[in-house]
Amino acid sequence: MSADSRSDVAGLRLGILARLADAVALAETLREVGERGVAVIGRNDIDHAAVWLLGVGGEQVVESAADEPPDGAKAVHAPDAHALALVAARSGRHEVHPLAGSPAGLAELHAQPVVEPGQENPSLVLVVGVRERLGASAPFADYLQVAAALLGAGFSGRRELAVVRQQSETLRELDTAKSAFLANVSHELRTPLALIAAPLDDLLAAPSEEVPGVVRERLAALRGNVVRLTRTVDAMLDFSRMEAGRITPNLVELDIASLLASLAASFGPAIERAGLRFDTDLQELPRPALLDRDIVERIVLNLLSNALKYTPHGSVELSLHPVRGGFEVSVADTGIGIAVRDQEKVFARFEQLPRHEQARSTEGAGIGLAMVRELSRLLGGDVDLRSAPGRGSTFTVRLPYLPPQARHQIESARSITPRSAEAFLADVEAWEAAREMGPVRSPGPSGPRPRLLVVEDSADLARYLAEVLGDDYEVELAGDGLQALASVRSRRPDAVLSDVMMPGLDGFQLVDEIRGDPALRDLPVLLLSARAGLDATTEGLERGADDYLVKPFDVAELRARLASNILRAAERGAEAAWRRAVLSSLHEAVVLREPEGLVTELNAAFTRLFGWTIEDGPFTPPYPWWPDPAEEPDWVERLETAMQGLAQRGALEADFPMRHRDGHTVWVRAASGTVEIPGRGRRAVLSTFWDVSREHAAQERRQEAARITADFASADALDHIVGIAVDGLHALFNGDSTVQVAGLGMVQTFTASGPVEVDLLPLAIAQRLSGDGSDEPTPDEPVDGILLVPPSAASGTRAWVQFSRPRLVSTDEQIVADMLAQAFALAVDRVLAVGELADKQANLEKAIESHRLIGQAVGVLVERHRLTPGQAFQQLRHASQDRNVRLREIAQRVLETGLDPADA
Ligand code: ADP
C-alpha cells in the first residue's frame, strides 16, 4: 500500500467515524442506532466487505438493507462471524480470525465488543470481514474500537432517553387519571349533597311547632357543613376542570374598580373583626376590561382570605393600578410571610407549608394559590409574590384588558362555579369560632357524669362531638394540644378524645406529655385522625394512645370505645387501689419500684419503719433510707451492687443498716424480687424489709458479753474483777451498776463512785441486791433495772444495774445477764480461793482501796465535767486500756495531777 493510498484510507475511516457519530446522535430508538450505525460502517468498502452487529450470544440483532454487498460475502461467512462474536464477547477484546480460501474473497474476520459507557460487559459485538490481511495492526484496530465506542454511546443514550420518556409518560397518565378521578368523585358527590341540602332547607323553613329549637340547631349545623362540603367539592371540580383545560372564561365587560370595591365591602368587615386594619387603594382604570367576573372574584377572594388567614396582626391592603396593556390587583398583608425558598412551592397544587402557629386556621387543601395562578394565566396574565418571613406578603395579579380568548370568543362558554364572598366569609367565621373556643361545658342531664376533654381544632367538629357525647359525659373542649395540656393538668378528666393534626402541640405530642406525667400516666387518651390505614393506627397505639379512631367515625362506635376505655381505666384504678390496700395490710415494710428505680408504691409499715411516705417522693436511688453515703460509702456501694445484681439474678436477700428519716440507724433484712405486672408488659421490683435491729443488738450484746466473760476469766486480782464488772455491766445494759462481792464471811459493794458500805446503799438497791422485794422480771413490762444473780444462789456475789428510766428487758438480755452473773461469781470465787487467808484478806482490802481511789477520781471528774459516775468511770477505764496502766494507777494520777484520765 502506497503512502498516498494509506492516507486515503485514514481519511475515509475518519469520515466514516464522523458520520457514525452523527448517525447515532440523530437516531431516535435503539433499533435506529443499530441500523444507522451498521449502514454507515458498511460504506467503508475499502477496509471490509461485510458488517454484522451481533448479540453477545452470537445472534443477529440488526439487519440492514444497505449492509449486504453484491458478492454475498456476508451470507457465506455468517456462521464464522457468529462464532467469532462469541469469542470476542467472552474475552471483551478485539479478536481476529483468518479465513483461508474464502469463496467470497475475504481474508479475515475482525470482532470488536461494543461496551456501553458505565458498563463492564459488552452488550453487542461488531464484526467485519476484510479483504486484505490486516492482523491486529494498530490503525484498523483503533478504527474499529472507536466505531464500537460510538455505537455503545449511542445505545446507552437512547436507553436513558427511553427510560425518561417512559417515566414522564407514566407520570402524565397518572396525572390525567388523578384529574379525571377528582372530576368524577366531585360529580358523584354533588348529587347526594344536593339531595341532602334540599330537604334540610325544607326542614329549616318549616314552622317551629314542627321542628323544635334543639333539632333546628342541629339541622342548622348540619346545613352549614353541607355548604362547606359542597364548596370543597366545587373547588375540586373546578380545579380538575381547569387542569384538563376545560374552563373557558365567560367574557363580559367589567368595571374592575367597582367590582373590587364591592368585594372589599363584603369581605372588609371580616378582616376588621379579626382586629386587622383593612385598606383599599383602587384606582379607576382608563377603560373597561373584557373579563370573566367569577374568575376575577375567585382570584381576589382567595388572596384576601389567605391574607386574613395568615396575618395575626397589622393590616391587609387591596389595591388596583393600571399598567401597560392592563392592570394589577395586589393583596398585601403584614402577616407571617413566606420564605424565599417556599415562594414557588405555594403555587404548586396540594402544596401547603408546615403549619404555622400564628395562622388563624389550618383548614384548606392547598389548591387556593394554584387556582389563582392557573386562573390568572387563563385570563392572559400571571401572579407574582413578594414576601419576607415575619414581615408579610404581597400577591400581585397582572391581567390584560383583553384576554387571548377574546379574539376568537366561543359562545356558551362554561366558566368556574361562582363562589361568593359570603361563601368565603362562612369559612372565616368557622376559623374564628375555632379560635375563640375555650373550655365550654356541654349542656346535658345533670348528675355526676364522667368528664371528657375533647381536643379538636375544627370548631364545628368539636361542637358536634360535644353535642353527641353530651348526654353521657360532661364534655370540655380545647382547641389545641397546649390548651388541652393546661386543662388536664389543672383538672384531670376521666378521658381525653383528641384530634391528631393540630397546630402547636399535636395529638401524638399530647399523648407523650400525658404519659410522661406521673399524675396523668393512666389517663385514657383516644386519638381521632383523618389518617386511615393500619400504619397510622399502629403508630397511634405505639405512641401510647389507648385507642385510635379514623374520621369519619361512627358515633355509636366512638361511644362504645370511649366507654370501654374509661371502664378499663377505672378497673386499672381499682386494681391499683386494691393493690395499695393489700400492701398496707401487710406487717412487713414493702416498696414497689420500677426496674429503673422510681418508687411507685410503699406501704404503711414502710412509713413506720423509715418515716417516709409516698407523698415525700418521687424516690429514685440513692434513696433517702439508704445509709448516708458520706458516712457509710461501703454500705451504699453494696446496696447499689445488690440492685444491679437483682436485675440478673431476679431475687436477693441481705441485711443492711438503713436510715430512718430522723437519722437513726435501722438494721433491716431486705428481700427483693422482680415481678411481672399482669397485662401491662412491664416489670416491677418488690422489696420487703424486716426490722432486724433487735436481732443485731442481741448479737452485739452477746459478743460484748463474751468479751467481758473472757476478761473475768483472765483477771487475777479482785480489784481488776470489780473494775470489769462495774464497767462492763454499765456498758452492756446501759445503766449504773452496783456490784456486790461476797466472800470470807463479809460482803462489800462497789459502784462507779467507789466502794460503798452496804448499809449506806440506797434502800431500793440494797433490797434488790439482797434479793428482797424483787420480783421475777416479766418480759413485757418495763422495769427499772436488771439483777444479776449467779445460779448458785449460795454466792452473795451479784450485781444490780439501775436503768435511768424503766424499760423492757428482753429474754435475750436476761440470758446474757445470767451468763455474766455466773462468770462474775466464778471469777470472784477463783481469786479468793487461791492463797492463804491473810492473802485473801489483803486482796479484798486492796480491791476496796483501789475502788476508793477510783471512786474519788470519779468524783473529781463528775464534779469537773458534769459527767455521770458511769461516764467518768468509762473515761478512766479507757485511759487504763489505751495506756495499759492499771485502773487504780490512772485514778491515782488523776487525783494527784488533777489532769483528765487521758493525760494524767
Ligand atoms: P391553603 O388551602 O393551605 O390555604 P393555598 O394554596 O391557598 O392553600 O396556600 C398554600 C400555602 O401558602 C398555605 O398553606 C400557606 O402556607 C401559604 N400562604 C398562602 N397565602 C399566604 C399569606 N398571605 N401569608 C403567608 N403564607 C401564605
PDB file of N, CA and C in Angstrom, residues 514-543:
ATOM      1  N   ILE A 514     -48.756  13.515  78.330  1.00  0.00           N
ATOM      2  CA  ILE A 514     -49.614  12.900  79.346  1.00  0.00           C
ATOM      3  C   ILE A 514     -48.943  11.655  79.929  1.00  0.00           C
ATOM      4  N   ARG A 515     -48.344  10.855  79.059  1.00  0.00           N
ATOM      5  CA  ARG A 515     -47.694   9.623  79.552  1.00  0.00           C
ATOM      6  C   ARG A 515     -46.462   9.932  80.391  1.00  0.00           C
ATOM      7  N   GLY A 516     -45.871  11.104  80.146  1.00  0.00           N
ATOM      8  CA  GLY A 516     -44.650  11.441  80.879  1.00  0.00           C
ATOM      9  C   GLY A 516     -44.937  12.043  82.255  1.00  0.00           C
ATOM     10  N   ASP A 517     -46.209  12.281  82.545  1.00  0.00           N
ATOM     11  CA  ASP A 517     -46.563  12.924  83.806  1.00  0.00           C
ATOM     12  C   ASP A 517     -47.113  11.862  84.762  1.00  0.00           C
ATOM     13  N   PRO A 518     -46.402  11.602  85.864  1.00  0.00           N
ATOM     14  CA  PRO A 518     -46.823  10.504  86.752  1.00  0.00           C
ATOM     15  C   PRO A 518     -48.270  10.642  87.208  1.00  0.00           C
ATOM     16  N   ALA A 519     -48.732  11.891  87.348  1.00  0.00           N
ATOM     17  CA  ALA A 519     -50.089  12.080  87.851  1.00  0.00           C
ATOM     18  C   ALA A 519     -51.133  11.789  86.773  1.00  0.00           C
ATOM     19  N   LEU A 520     -50.702  11.787  85.499  1.00  0.00           N
ATOM     20  CA  LEU A 520     -51.680  11.623  84.417  1.00  0.00           C
ATOM     21  C   LEU A 520     -51.479  10.326  83.654  1.00  0.00           C
ATOM     22  N   ARG A 521     -50.422   9.614  84.012  1.00  0.00           N
ATOM     23  CA  ARG A 521     -49.989   8.471  83.230  1.00  0.00           C
ATOM     24  C   ARG A 521     -51.118   7.518  82.847  1.00  0.00           C
ATOM     25  N   ASP A 522     -52.046   7.304  83.743  1.00  0.00           N
ATOM     26  CA  ASP A 522     -53.086   6.312  83.481  1.00  0.00           C
ATOM     27  C   ASP A 522     -54.314   6.874  82.795  1.00  0.00           C
ATOM     28  N   LEU A 523     -54.281   8.165  82.487  1.00  0.00           N
ATOM     29  CA  LEU A 523     -55.448   8.796  81.883  1.00  0.00           C
ATOM     30  C   LEU A 523     -55.693   8.216  80.478  1.00  0.00           C
ATOM     31  N   PRO A 524     -56.897   7.692  80.205  1.00  0.00           N
ATOM     32  CA  PRO A 524     -57.126   7.146  78.865  1.00  0.00           C
ATOM     33  C   PRO A 524     -57.175   8.252  77.804  1.00  0.00           C
ATOM     34  N   VAL A 525     -56.452   8.035  76.697  1.00  0.00           N
ATOM     35  CA  VAL A 525     -56.447   9.003  75.602  1.00  0.00           C
ATOM     36  C   VAL A 525     -56.839   8.296  74.317  1.00  0.00           C
ATOM     37  N   LEU A 526     -57.849   8.814  73.635  1.00  0.00           N
ATOM     38  CA  LEU A 526     -58.262   8.264  72.346  1.00  0.00           C
ATOM     39  C   LEU A 526     -57.910   9.282  71.277  1.00  0.00           C
ATOM     40  N   LEU A 527     -57.290   8.796  70.199  1.00  0.00           N
ATOM     41  CA  LEU A 527     -56.930   9.720  69.128  1.00  0.00           C
ATOM     42  C   LEU A 527     -57.929   9.586  67.992  1.00  0.00           C
ATOM     43  N   LEU A 528     -58.165  10.720  67.348  1.00  0.00           N
ATOM     44  CA  LEU A 528     -59.123  10.791  66.277  1.00  0.00           C
ATOM     45  C   LEU A 528     -58.364  11.364  65.101  1.00  0.00           C
ATOM     46  N   SER A 529     -58.279  10.618  63.987  1.00  0.00           N
ATOM     47  CA  SER A 529     -57.467  11.159  62.917  1.00  0.00           C
ATOM     48  C   SER A 529     -58.081  10.915  61.558  1.00  0.00           C
ATOM     49  N   ALA A 530     -57.690  11.782  60.622  1.00  0.00           N
ATOM     50  CA  ALA A 530     -58.153  11.600  59.252  1.00  0.00           C
ATOM     51  C   ALA A 530     -57.255  10.610  58.540  1.00  0.00           C
ATOM     52  N   ARG A 531     -56.137  10.246  59.173  1.00  0.00           N
ATOM     53  CA  ARG A 531     -55.215   9.317  58.505  1.00  0.00           C
ATOM     54  C   ARG A 531     -55.667   7.895  58.729  1.00  0.00           C
ATOM     55  N   ALA A 532     -56.151   7.274  57.662  1.00  0.00           N
ATOM     56  CA  ALA A 532     -56.623   5.908  57.793  1.00  0.00           C
ATOM     57  C   ALA A 532     -55.457   4.959  57.565  1.00  0.00           C
ATOM     58  N   GLY A 533     -55.699   3.689  57.744  1.00  0.00           N
ATOM     59  CA  GLY A 533     -54.688   2.691  57.433  1.00  0.00           C
ATOM     60  C   GLY A 533     -54.081   2.113  58.683  1.00  0.00           C
ATOM     61  N   LEU A 534     -53.626   0.867  58.505  1.00  0.00           N
ATOM     62  CA  LEU A 534     -53.105   0.126  59.641  1.00  0.00           C
ATOM     63  C   LEU A 534     -51.883   0.826  60.234  1.00  0.00           C
ATOM     64  N   ASP A 535     -51.050   1.395  59.336  1.00  0.00           N
ATOM     65  CA  ASP A 535     -49.813   2.043  59.784  1.00  0.00           C
ATOM     66  C   ASP A 535     -50.100   3.158  60.766  1.00  0.00           C
ATOM     67  N   ALA A 536     -51.074   4.001  60.341  1.00  0.00           N
ATOM     68  CA  ALA A 536     -51.414   5.151  61.171  1.00  0.00           C
ATOM     69  C   ALA A 536     -51.937   4.674  62.522  1.00  0.00           C
ATOM     70  N   THR A 537     -52.788   3.650  62.496  1.00  0.00           N
ATOM     71  CA  THR A 537     -53.355   3.130  63.738  1.00  0.00           C
ATOM     72  C   THR A 537     -52.249   2.585  64.631  1.00  0.00           C
ATOM     73  N   THR A 538     -51.365   1.788  64.017  1.00  0.00           N
ATOM     74  CA  THR A 538     -50.283   1.204  64.810  1.00  0.00           C
ATOM     75  C   THR A 538     -49.435   2.308  65.410  1.00  0.00           C
ATOM     76  N   GLU A 539     -49.150   3.324  64.599  1.00  0.00           N
ATOM     77  CA  GLU A 539     -48.319   4.412  65.133  1.00  0.00           C
ATOM     78  C   GLU A 539     -49.016   5.059  66.325  1.00  0.00           C
ATOM     79  N   GLY A 540     -50.328   5.307  66.136  1.00  0.00           N
ATOM     80  CA  GLY A 540     -51.099   5.932  67.212  1.00  0.00           C
ATOM     81  C   GLY A 540     -51.005   5.129  68.487  1.00  0.00           C
ATOM     82  N   LEU A 541     -51.172   3.817  68.360  1.00  0.00           N
ATOM     83  CA  LEU A 541     -51.171   2.979  69.560  1.00  0.00           C
ATOM     84  C   LEU A 541     -49.774   2.875  70.148  1.00  0.00           C
ATOM     85  N   GLU A 542     -48.776   2.781  69.222  1.00  0.00           N
ATOM     86  CA  GLU A 542     -47.401   2.691  69.724  1.00  0.00           C
ATOM     87  C   GLU A 542     -46.998   3.949  70.468  1.00  0.00           C
ATOM     88  N   ARG A 543     -47.534   5.072  70.021  1.00  0.00           N
ATOM     89  CA  ARG A 543     -47.173   6.322  70.684  1.00  0.00           C
ATOM     90  C   ARG A 543     -47.853   6.442  72.041  1.00  0.00           C
TER      91      ARG A 543
END
